[in-house]
């Protein structure tokens, strides 16, 4: 059986779980999440996420059964996004020390890179029409790669047709976890520009100033959900 896993975050795989794997005949060279997860797949199959805790996003591919699994932690602190037509998945991956965006069909074919540069690219989210991808990157006017000077994380939009990337104007602080409104006109995201992690919203084209939606930085806000009418 050939099982491949890719994971981000921390699975908090406890000693008792590892000892149970060893007792069941699994041989482990280390105790790292990436090595342990294929063995957990062999034991739990699609119930694997129930066996681990913590903040994580994980992809599993079992070539013998041609079965795959995509899962994230229960509150979405390590988000996992895929296009809602059920045919393509967009994800962030690190290769050679650089993080870029990739897209692949759900049948495992047609893997291709959407970005290929020295900037970071994480937390991708499809627009409702499937034509654009919002993501977080350190590209922008405050970054100078030649001087090894990198700005804070900013929300960017990749237009798939023109293959152009624009940084949404008017951002301050560090900005994470962009989420499109159902009508595709606005993007909500988490920002610390006010000194605390709060949810902000602005038109994706920058035609209006950003609006702070929440207040009270002690509230957990990593998971952002829009109402169907895009008003809340």
PDB file of C-alpha atoms in Angstrom:
ATOM      1  CA  UNK A   1       0.000   0.000   0.000  1.00  0.00           C
ATOM      2  CA  UNK A   2       1.357   3.427  -0.989  1.00  0.00           C
ATOM      3  CA  UNK A   3      -0.065   6.264   1.098  1.00  0.00           C
ATOM      4  CA  UNK A   4       1.079   9.871   0.695  1.00  0.00           C
ATOM      5  CA  UNK A   5       0.146  12.673   3.074  1.00  0.00           C
ATOM      6  CA  UNK A   6       0.678  16.420   3.032  1.00  0.00           C
ATOM      7  CA  UNK A   7      -0.124  18.374   6.150  1.00  0.00           C
ATOM      8  CA  UNK A   8       0.045  21.859   7.573  1.00  0.00           C
ATOM      9  CA  UNK A   9      -0.210  22.850  11.222  1.00  0.00           C
ATOM     10  CA  UNK A  10       0.070  20.590  14.245  1.00  0.00           C
ATOM     11  CA  UNK A  11      -1.934  17.408  14.723  1.00  0.00           C
ATOM     12  CA  UNK A  12      -1.187  16.952  18.438  1.00  0.00           C
ATOM     13  CA  UNK A  13      -0.845  13.206  17.959  1.00  0.00           C
ATOM     14  CA  UNK A  14      -0.532  11.842  21.483  1.00  0.00           C
ATOM     15  CA  UNK A  15       1.839   9.174  22.783  1.00  0.00           C
ATOM     16  CA  UNK A  16      -1.017   6.772  23.462  1.00  0.00           C
ATOM     17  CA  UNK A  17      -2.079   6.894  19.812  1.00  0.00           C
ATOM     18  CA  UNK A  18       1.472   6.236  18.622  1.00  0.00           C
ATOM     19  CA  UNK A  19       1.900   3.355  21.069  1.00  0.00           C
ATOM     20  CA  UNK A  20      -1.327   1.820  19.756  1.00  0.00           C
ATOM     21  CA  UNK A  21      -0.004   2.001  16.200  1.00  0.00           C
ATOM     22  CA  UNK A  22       3.205   0.255  17.227  1.00  0.00           C
ATOM     23  CA  UNK A  23       1.220  -2.399  19.086  1.00  0.00           C
ATOM     24  CA  UNK A  24      -0.756  -3.004  15.882  1.00  0.00           C
ATOM     25  CA  UNK A  25       2.458  -3.703  13.959  1.00  0.00           C
ATOM     26  CA  UNK A  26       3.238  -0.300  12.450  1.00  0.00           C
ATOM     27  CA  UNK A  27       6.931   0.596  12.247  1.00  0.00           C
ATOM     28  CA  UNK A  28       7.826   4.251  12.805  1.00  0.00           C
ATOM     29  CA  UNK A  29      11.254   5.817  12.394  1.00  0.00           C
ATOM     30  CA  UNK A  30      10.132   9.138  13.914  1.00  0.00           C
ATOM     31  CA  UNK A  31       7.109  10.563  15.703  1.00  0.00           C
ATOM     32  CA  UNK A  32       6.446  13.399  13.254  1.00  0.00           C
ATOM     33  CA  UNK A  33       2.904  14.113  12.064  1.00  0.00           C
ATOM     34  CA  UNK A  34       3.790  13.550   8.412  1.00  0.00           C
ATOM     35  CA  UNK A  35       5.109  10.047   9.065  1.00  0.00           C
ATOM     36  CA  UNK A  36       2.432   9.027  11.552  1.00  0.00           C
ATOM     37  CA  UNK A  37      -0.535  10.148   9.432  1.00  0.00           C
ATOM     38  CA  UNK A  38      -0.225   7.448   6.710  1.00  0.00           C
ATOM     39  CA  UNK A  39      -0.283   4.810   9.449  1.00  0.00           C
ATOM     40  CA  UNK A  40      -3.324   6.434  11.038  1.00  0.00           C
ATOM     41  CA  UNK A  41      -4.976   6.338   7.601  1.00  0.00           C
ATOM     42  CA  UNK A  42      -4.379   2.590   7.412  1.00  0.00           C
ATOM     43  CA  UNK A  43      -6.097   2.211  10.796  1.00  0.00           C
ATOM     44  CA  UNK A  44      -8.928   4.741  10.565  1.00  0.00           C
ATOM     45  CA  UNK A  45      -9.405   5.461   6.845  1.00  0.00           C
ATOM     46  CA  UNK A  46     -11.879   8.321   6.352  1.00  0.00           C
ATOM     47  CA  UNK A  47     -12.359   8.641  10.132  1.00  0.00           C
ATOM     48  CA  UNK A  48      -8.742   9.777  10.467  1.00  0.00           C
ATOM     49  CA  UNK A  49      -9.634  13.398  11.401  1.00  0.00           C
ATOM     50  CA  UNK A  50     -11.500  12.100  14.444  1.00  0.00           C
ATOM     51  CA  UNK A  51      -8.283  10.518  15.737  1.00  0.00           C
ATOM     52  CA  UNK A  52      -6.249  13.746  15.838  1.00  0.00           C
ATOM     53  CA  UNK A  53      -6.617  17.110  17.505  1.00  0.00           C
ATOM     54  CA  UNK A  54      -5.101  20.545  17.101  1.00  0.00           C
ATOM     55  CA  UNK A  55      -5.000  22.913  14.147  1.00  0.00           C
ATOM     56  CA  UNK A  56      -4.329  21.180  10.856  1.00  0.00           C
ATOM     57  CA  UNK A  57      -5.094  20.798   7.187  1.00  0.00           C
ATOM     58  CA  UNK A  58      -4.271  17.401   5.726  1.00  0.00           C
ATOM     59  CA  UNK A  59      -4.402  15.712   2.337  1.00  0.00           C
ATOM     60  CA  UNK A  60      -4.139  11.927   1.989  1.00  0.00           C
ATOM     61  CA  UNK A  61      -3.806   9.911  -1.217  1.00  0.00           C
ATOM     62  CA  UNK A  62      -4.001   6.109  -1.137  1.00  0.00           C
ATOM     63  CA  UNK A  63      -2.779   4.888  -4.539  1.00  0.00           C
ATOM     64  CA  UNK A  64      -3.787   1.259  -3.975  1.00  0.00           C
ATOM     65  CA  UNK A  65      -7.461   2.086  -3.545  1.00  0.00           C
ATOM     66  CA  UNK A  66      -7.300   5.410  -5.424  1.00  0.00           C
ATOM     67  CA  UNK A  67      -8.939   7.041  -2.453  1.00  0.00           C
ATOM     68  CA  UNK A  68      -8.219  10.547  -1.225  1.00  0.00           C
ATOM     69  CA  UNK A  69      -9.084  12.578   1.828  1.00  0.00           C
ATOM     70  CA  UNK A  70      -9.024  16.312   2.459  1.00  0.00           C
ATOM     71  CA  UNK A  71      -9.687  17.467   6.008  1.00  0.00           C
ATOM     72  CA  UNK A  72      -9.104  20.448   8.238  1.00  0.00           C
ATOM     73  CA  UNK A  73      -9.393  21.167  11.947  1.00  0.00           C
ATOM     74  CA  UNK A  74     -12.878  21.667  13.319  1.00  0.00           C
ATOM     75  CA  UNK A  75     -12.805  25.472  13.571  1.00  0.00           C
ATOM     76  CA  UNK A  76     -10.847  26.110  10.377  1.00  0.00           C
ATOM     77  CA  UNK A  77      -7.735  27.698  11.875  1.00  0.00           C
ATOM     78  CA  UNK A  78      -5.769  25.949   9.119  1.00  0.00           C
ATOM     79  CA  UNK A  79      -8.168  26.582   6.227  1.00  0.00           C
ATOM     80  CA  UNK A  80      -8.591  24.252   3.272  1.00  0.00           C
ATOM     81  CA  UNK A  81     -10.331  25.669   0.199  1.00  0.00           C
ATOM     82  CA  UNK A  82     -11.557  24.073  -3.000  1.00  0.00           C
ATOM     83  CA  UNK A  83     -13.624  25.359  -5.875  1.00  0.00           C
ATOM     84  CA  UNK A  84     -17.356  24.759  -5.469  1.00  0.00           C
ATOM     85  CA  UNK A  85     -17.839  23.176  -8.901  1.00  0.00           C
ATOM     86  CA  UNK A  86     -16.328  20.002  -7.432  1.00  0.00           C
ATOM     87  CA  UNK A  87     -13.757  19.731 -10.229  1.00  0.00           C
ATOM     88  CA  UNK A  88     -10.738  21.733  -9.073  1.00  0.00           C
ATOM     89  CA  UNK A  89      -8.837  22.215  -5.844  1.00  0.00           C
ATOM     90  CA  UNK A  90      -6.600  25.196  -5.151  1.00  0.00           C
ATOM     91  CA  UNK A  91      -3.977  24.936  -2.428  1.00  0.00           C
ATOM     92  CA  UNK A  92      -0.746  26.435  -1.181  1.00  0.00           C
ATOM     93  CA  UNK A  93       2.398  24.318  -1.306  1.00  0.00           C
ATOM     94  CA  UNK A  94       6.085  24.788  -0.483  1.00  0.00           C
ATOM     95  CA  UNK A  95       8.702  23.566  -2.919  1.00  0.00           C
ATOM     96  CA  UNK A  96      12.399  24.377  -2.765  1.00  0.00           C
ATOM     97  CA  UNK A  97      11.784  26.779   0.103  1.00  0.00           C
ATOM     98  CA  UNK A  98       9.224  28.892  -1.793  1.00  0.00           C
ATOM     99  CA  UNK A  99       5.470  28.865  -1.224  1.00  0.00           C
ATOM    100  CA  UNK A 100       3.188  29.141  -4.258  1.00  0.00           C
ATOM    101  CA  UNK A 101      -0.408  28.454  -5.267  1.00  0.00           C
ATOM    102  CA  UNK A 102      -1.301  25.298  -7.169  1.00  0.00           C
ATOM    103  CA  UNK A 103      -4.481  23.979  -8.745  1.00  0.00           C
ATOM    104  CA  UNK A 104      -5.354  20.355  -9.509  1.00  0.00           C
ATOM    105  CA  UNK A 105      -8.417  18.525 -10.783  1.00  0.00           C
ATOM    106  CA  UNK A 106     -10.223  16.415  -8.202  1.00  0.00           C
ATOM    107  CA  UNK A 107      -9.252  13.255 -10.125  1.00  0.00           C
ATOM    108  CA  UNK A 108      -5.582  14.017  -9.415  1.00  0.00           C
ATOM    109  CA  UNK A 109      -4.751  15.255 -12.919  1.00  0.00           C
ATOM    110  CA  UNK A 110      -3.641  18.568 -14.425  1.00  0.00           C
ATOM    111  CA  UNK A 111      -1.560  19.847 -11.528  1.00  0.00           C
ATOM    112  CA  UNK A 112      -0.154  23.282 -12.337  1.00  0.00           C
ATOM    113  CA  UNK A 113       1.345  26.224 -10.503  1.00  0.00           C
ATOM    114  CA  UNK A 114      -0.636  29.454 -10.427  1.00  0.00           C
ATOM    115  CA  UNK A 115       2.231  31.503  -8.973  1.00  0.00           C
ATOM    116  CA  UNK A 116       5.964  31.003  -9.351  1.00  0.00           C
ATOM    117  CA  UNK A 117       7.950  33.717  -7.624  1.00  0.00           C
ATOM    118  CA  UNK A 118       9.819  34.655  -4.448  1.00  0.00           C
ATOM    119  CA  UNK A 119       6.749  35.884  -2.562  1.00  0.00           C
ATOM    120  CA  UNK A 120       4.708  33.839  -0.117  1.00  0.00           C
ATOM    121  CA  UNK A 121       1.241  32.681  -1.171  1.00  0.00           C
ATOM    122  CA  UNK A 122      -1.103  31.110   1.380  1.00  0.00           C
ATOM    123  CA  UNK A 123      -4.783  30.835   2.376  1.00  0.00           C
ATOM    124  CA  UNK A 124      -6.326  30.767  -1.141  1.00  0.00           C
ATOM    125  CA  UNK A 125     -10.079  31.216  -1.579  1.00  0.00           C
ATOM    126  CA  UNK A 126     -12.056  30.938  -4.834  1.00  0.00           C
ATOM    127  CA  UNK A 127     -14.420  33.683  -5.910  1.00  0.00           C
ATOM    128  CA  UNK A 128     -18.022  32.485  -6.339  1.00  0.00           C
ATOM    129  CA  UNK A 129     -17.716  32.612 -10.150  1.00  0.00           C
ATOM    130  CA  UNK A 130     -14.452  30.596 -10.124  1.00  0.00           C
ATOM    131  CA  UNK A 131     -12.579  33.272 -12.082  1.00  0.00           C
ATOM    132  CA  UNK A 132     -10.494  34.772  -9.286  1.00  0.00           C
ATOM    133  CA  UNK A 133      -8.636  33.617  -6.214  1.00  0.00           C
ATOM    134  CA  UNK A 134      -8.068  35.737  -3.130  1.00  0.00           C
ATOM    135  CA  UNK A 135      -4.986  34.798  -1.156  1.00  0.00           C
ATOM    136  CA  UNK A 136      -2.525  36.153   1.378  1.00  0.00           C
ATOM    137  CA  UNK A 137       0.987  37.199   0.358  1.00  0.00           C
ATOM    138  CA  UNK A 138       3.875  39.399   1.410  1.00  0.00           C
ATOM    139  CA  UNK A 139       4.027  40.918  -2.091  1.00  0.00           C
ATOM    140  CA  UNK A 140       3.204  44.596  -2.295  1.00  0.00           C
ATOM    141  CA  UNK A 141       4.746  48.072  -2.170  1.00  0.00           C
ATOM    142  CA  UNK A 142       6.454  47.444   1.190  1.00  0.00           C
ATOM    143  CA  UNK A 143       8.344  44.398  -0.059  1.00  0.00           C
ATOM    144  CA  UNK A 144      11.709  44.614  -1.828  1.00  0.00           C
ATOM    145  CA  UNK A 145      13.066  41.140  -2.545  1.00  0.00           C
ATOM    146  CA  UNK A 146      16.432  42.508  -3.707  1.00  0.00           C
ATOM    147  CA  UNK A 147      16.943  44.098  -0.288  1.00  0.00           C
ATOM    148  CA  UNK A 148      15.410  41.091   1.520  1.00  0.00           C
ATOM    149  CA  UNK A 149      12.798  43.426   2.961  1.00  0.00           C
ATOM    150  CA  UNK A 150       9.352  41.883   3.264  1.00  0.00           C
ATOM    151  CA  UNK A 151       6.131  43.618   4.196  1.00  0.00           C
ATOM    152  CA  UNK A 152       3.306  42.229   6.275  1.00  0.00           C
ATOM    153  CA  UNK A 153       0.788  39.733   4.890  1.00  0.00           C
ATOM    154  CA  UNK A 154      -1.709  41.388   2.565  1.00  0.00           C
ATOM    155  CA  UNK A 155      -4.797  40.159   0.705  1.00  0.00           C
ATOM    156  CA  UNK A 156      -4.233  39.803  -3.044  1.00  0.00           C
ATOM    157  CA  UNK A 157      -6.505  38.768  -5.915  1.00  0.00           C
ATOM    158  CA  UNK A 158      -5.354  36.549  -8.783  1.00  0.00           C
ATOM    159  CA  UNK A 159      -7.339  36.864 -12.016  1.00  0.00           C
ATOM    160  CA  UNK A 160      -7.118  33.458 -13.697  1.00  0.00           C
ATOM    161  CA  UNK A 161      -8.001  34.706 -17.185  1.00  0.00           C
ATOM    162  CA  UNK A 162      -5.414  37.477 -17.367  1.00  0.00           C
ATOM    163  CA  UNK A 163      -2.978  35.808 -14.932  1.00  0.00           C
ATOM    164  CA  UNK A 164      -2.521  39.113 -13.112  1.00  0.00           C
ATOM    165  CA  UNK A 165      -2.260  39.708  -9.370  1.00  0.00           C
ATOM    166  CA  UNK A 166      -3.441  42.842  -7.610  1.00  0.00           C
ATOM    167  CA  UNK A 167      -2.950  43.757  -3.959  1.00  0.00           C
ATOM    168  CA  UNK A 168      -6.186  45.148  -2.521  1.00  0.00           C
ATOM    169  CA  UNK A 169      -5.455  48.810  -1.652  1.00  0.00           C
ATOM    170  CA  UNK A 170      -5.952  50.396   1.745  1.00  0.00           C
ATOM    171  CA  UNK A 171      -4.738  47.510   3.862  1.00  0.00           C
ATOM    172  CA  UNK A 172      -2.924  48.081   7.133  1.00  0.00           C
ATOM    173  CA  UNK A 173      -1.320  45.640   9.555  1.00  0.00           C
ATOM    174  CA  UNK A 174      -1.259  41.901   8.964  1.00  0.00           C
ATOM    175  CA  UNK A 175      -4.223  40.477   7.040  1.00  0.00           C
ATOM    176  CA  UNK A 176      -5.247  36.803   6.918  1.00  0.00           C
ATOM    177  CA  UNK A 177      -7.979  34.341   5.878  1.00  0.00           C
ATOM    178  CA  UNK A 178      -9.787  36.189   3.037  1.00  0.00           C
ATOM    179  CA  UNK A 179     -13.381  35.115   2.366  1.00  0.00           C
ATOM    180  CA  UNK A 180     -15.478  36.185  -0.621  1.00  0.00           C
ATOM    181  CA  UNK A 181     -19.002  37.430  -0.206  1.00  0.00           C
ATOM    182  CA  UNK A 182     -21.485  35.213  -2.090  1.00  0.00           C
ATOM    183  CA  UNK A 183     -22.052  38.011  -4.625  1.00  0.00           C
ATOM    184  CA  UNK A 184     -18.305  38.203  -5.340  1.00  0.00           C
ATOM    185  CA  UNK A 185     -18.136  41.946  -4.726  1.00  0.00           C
ATOM    186  CA  UNK A 186     -16.524  42.109  -1.279  1.00  0.00           C
ATOM    187  CA  UNK A 187     -13.896  40.250   0.725  1.00  0.00           C
ATOM    188  CA  UNK A 188     -13.820  39.840   4.488  1.00  0.00           C
ATOM    189  CA  UNK A 189     -10.555  39.050   6.256  1.00  0.00           C
ATOM    190  CA  UNK A 190      -8.854  39.038   9.626  1.00  0.00           C
ATOM    191  CA  UNK A 191      -6.630  42.055  10.326  1.00  0.00           C
ATOM    192  CA  UNK A 192      -4.658  43.399  13.296  1.00  0.00           C
ATOM    193  CA  UNK A 193      -4.500  46.951  11.945  1.00  0.00           C
ATOM    194  CA  UNK A 194      -6.420  48.257  14.988  1.00  0.00           C
ATOM    195  CA  UNK A 195      -4.055  46.542  17.417  1.00  0.00           C
ATOM    196  CA  UNK A 196      -6.257  43.468  17.859  1.00  0.00           C
ATOM    197  CA  UNK A 197      -7.330  40.671  15.525  1.00  0.00           C
ATOM    198  CA  UNK A 198     -10.642  41.840  14.073  1.00  0.00           C
ATOM    199  CA  UNK A 199     -12.738  41.092  10.987  1.00  0.00           C
ATOM    200  CA  UNK A 200     -12.632  43.757   8.290  1.00  0.00           C
ATOM    201  CA  UNK A 201     -14.473  43.990   4.984  1.00  0.00           C
ATOM    202  CA  UNK A 202     -13.958  45.951   1.785  1.00  0.00           C
ATOM    203  CA  UNK A 203     -14.903  45.814  -1.912  1.00  0.00           C
ATOM    204  CA  UNK A 204     -12.452  43.586  -3.758  1.00  0.00           C
ATOM    205  CA  UNK A 205     -11.764  46.377  -6.252  1.00  0.00           C
ATOM    206  CA  UNK A 206     -10.827  48.862  -3.508  1.00  0.00           C
ATOM    207  CA  UNK A 207     -13.609  51.260  -4.511  1.00  0.00           C
ATOM    208  CA  UNK A 208     -14.493  52.020  -0.867  1.00  0.00           C
ATOM    209  CA  UNK A 209     -12.578  52.261   2.388  1.00  0.00           C
ATOM    210  CA  UNK A 210     -12.253  49.128   4.557  1.00  0.00           C
ATOM    211  CA  UNK A 211     -14.886  48.679   7.249  1.00  0.00           C
ATOM    212  CA  UNK A 212     -14.215  47.135  10.662  1.00  0.00           C
ATOM    213  CA  UNK A 213     -16.902  44.519  11.372  1.00  0.00           C
ATOM    214  CA  UNK A 214     -16.012  43.246  14.843  1.00  0.00           C
ATOM    215  CA  UNK A 215     -14.501  44.694  18.015  1.00  0.00           C
ATOM    216  CA  UNK A 216     -13.081  43.047  21.089  1.00  0.00           C
ATOM    217  CA  UNK A 217      -9.861  41.258  20.212  1.00  0.00           C
ATOM    218  CA  UNK A 218     -10.300  38.458  22.764  1.00  0.00           C
ATOM    219  CA  UNK A 219     -12.925  36.769  20.549  1.00  0.00           C
ATOM    220  CA  UNK A 220     -11.863  33.876  18.325  1.00  0.00           C
ATOM    221  CA  UNK A 221     -12.536  34.971  14.741  1.00  0.00           C
ATOM    222  CA  UNK A 222     -10.467  32.800  12.390  1.00  0.00           C
ATOM    223  CA  UNK A 223     -13.495  31.237  10.730  1.00  0.00           C
ATOM    224  CA  UNK A 224     -15.404  33.811   8.657  1.00  0.00           C
ATOM    225  CA  UNK A 225     -18.798  32.966   7.152  1.00  0.00           C
ATOM    226  CA  UNK A 226     -20.995  35.237   5.034  1.00  0.00           C
ATOM    227  CA  UNK A 227     -24.776  35.229   4.975  1.00  0.00           C
ATOM    228  CA  UNK A 228     -26.277  34.116   1.629  1.00  0.00           C
ATOM    229  CA  UNK A 229     -27.351  37.665   0.775  1.00  0.00           C
ATOM    230  CA  UNK A 230     -23.797  39.046   1.321  1.00  0.00           C
ATOM    231  CA  UNK A 231     -25.125  41.586   3.843  1.00  0.00           C
ATOM    232  CA  UNK A 232     -23.745  40.008   7.028  1.00  0.00           C
TER     233      UNK A 232
END
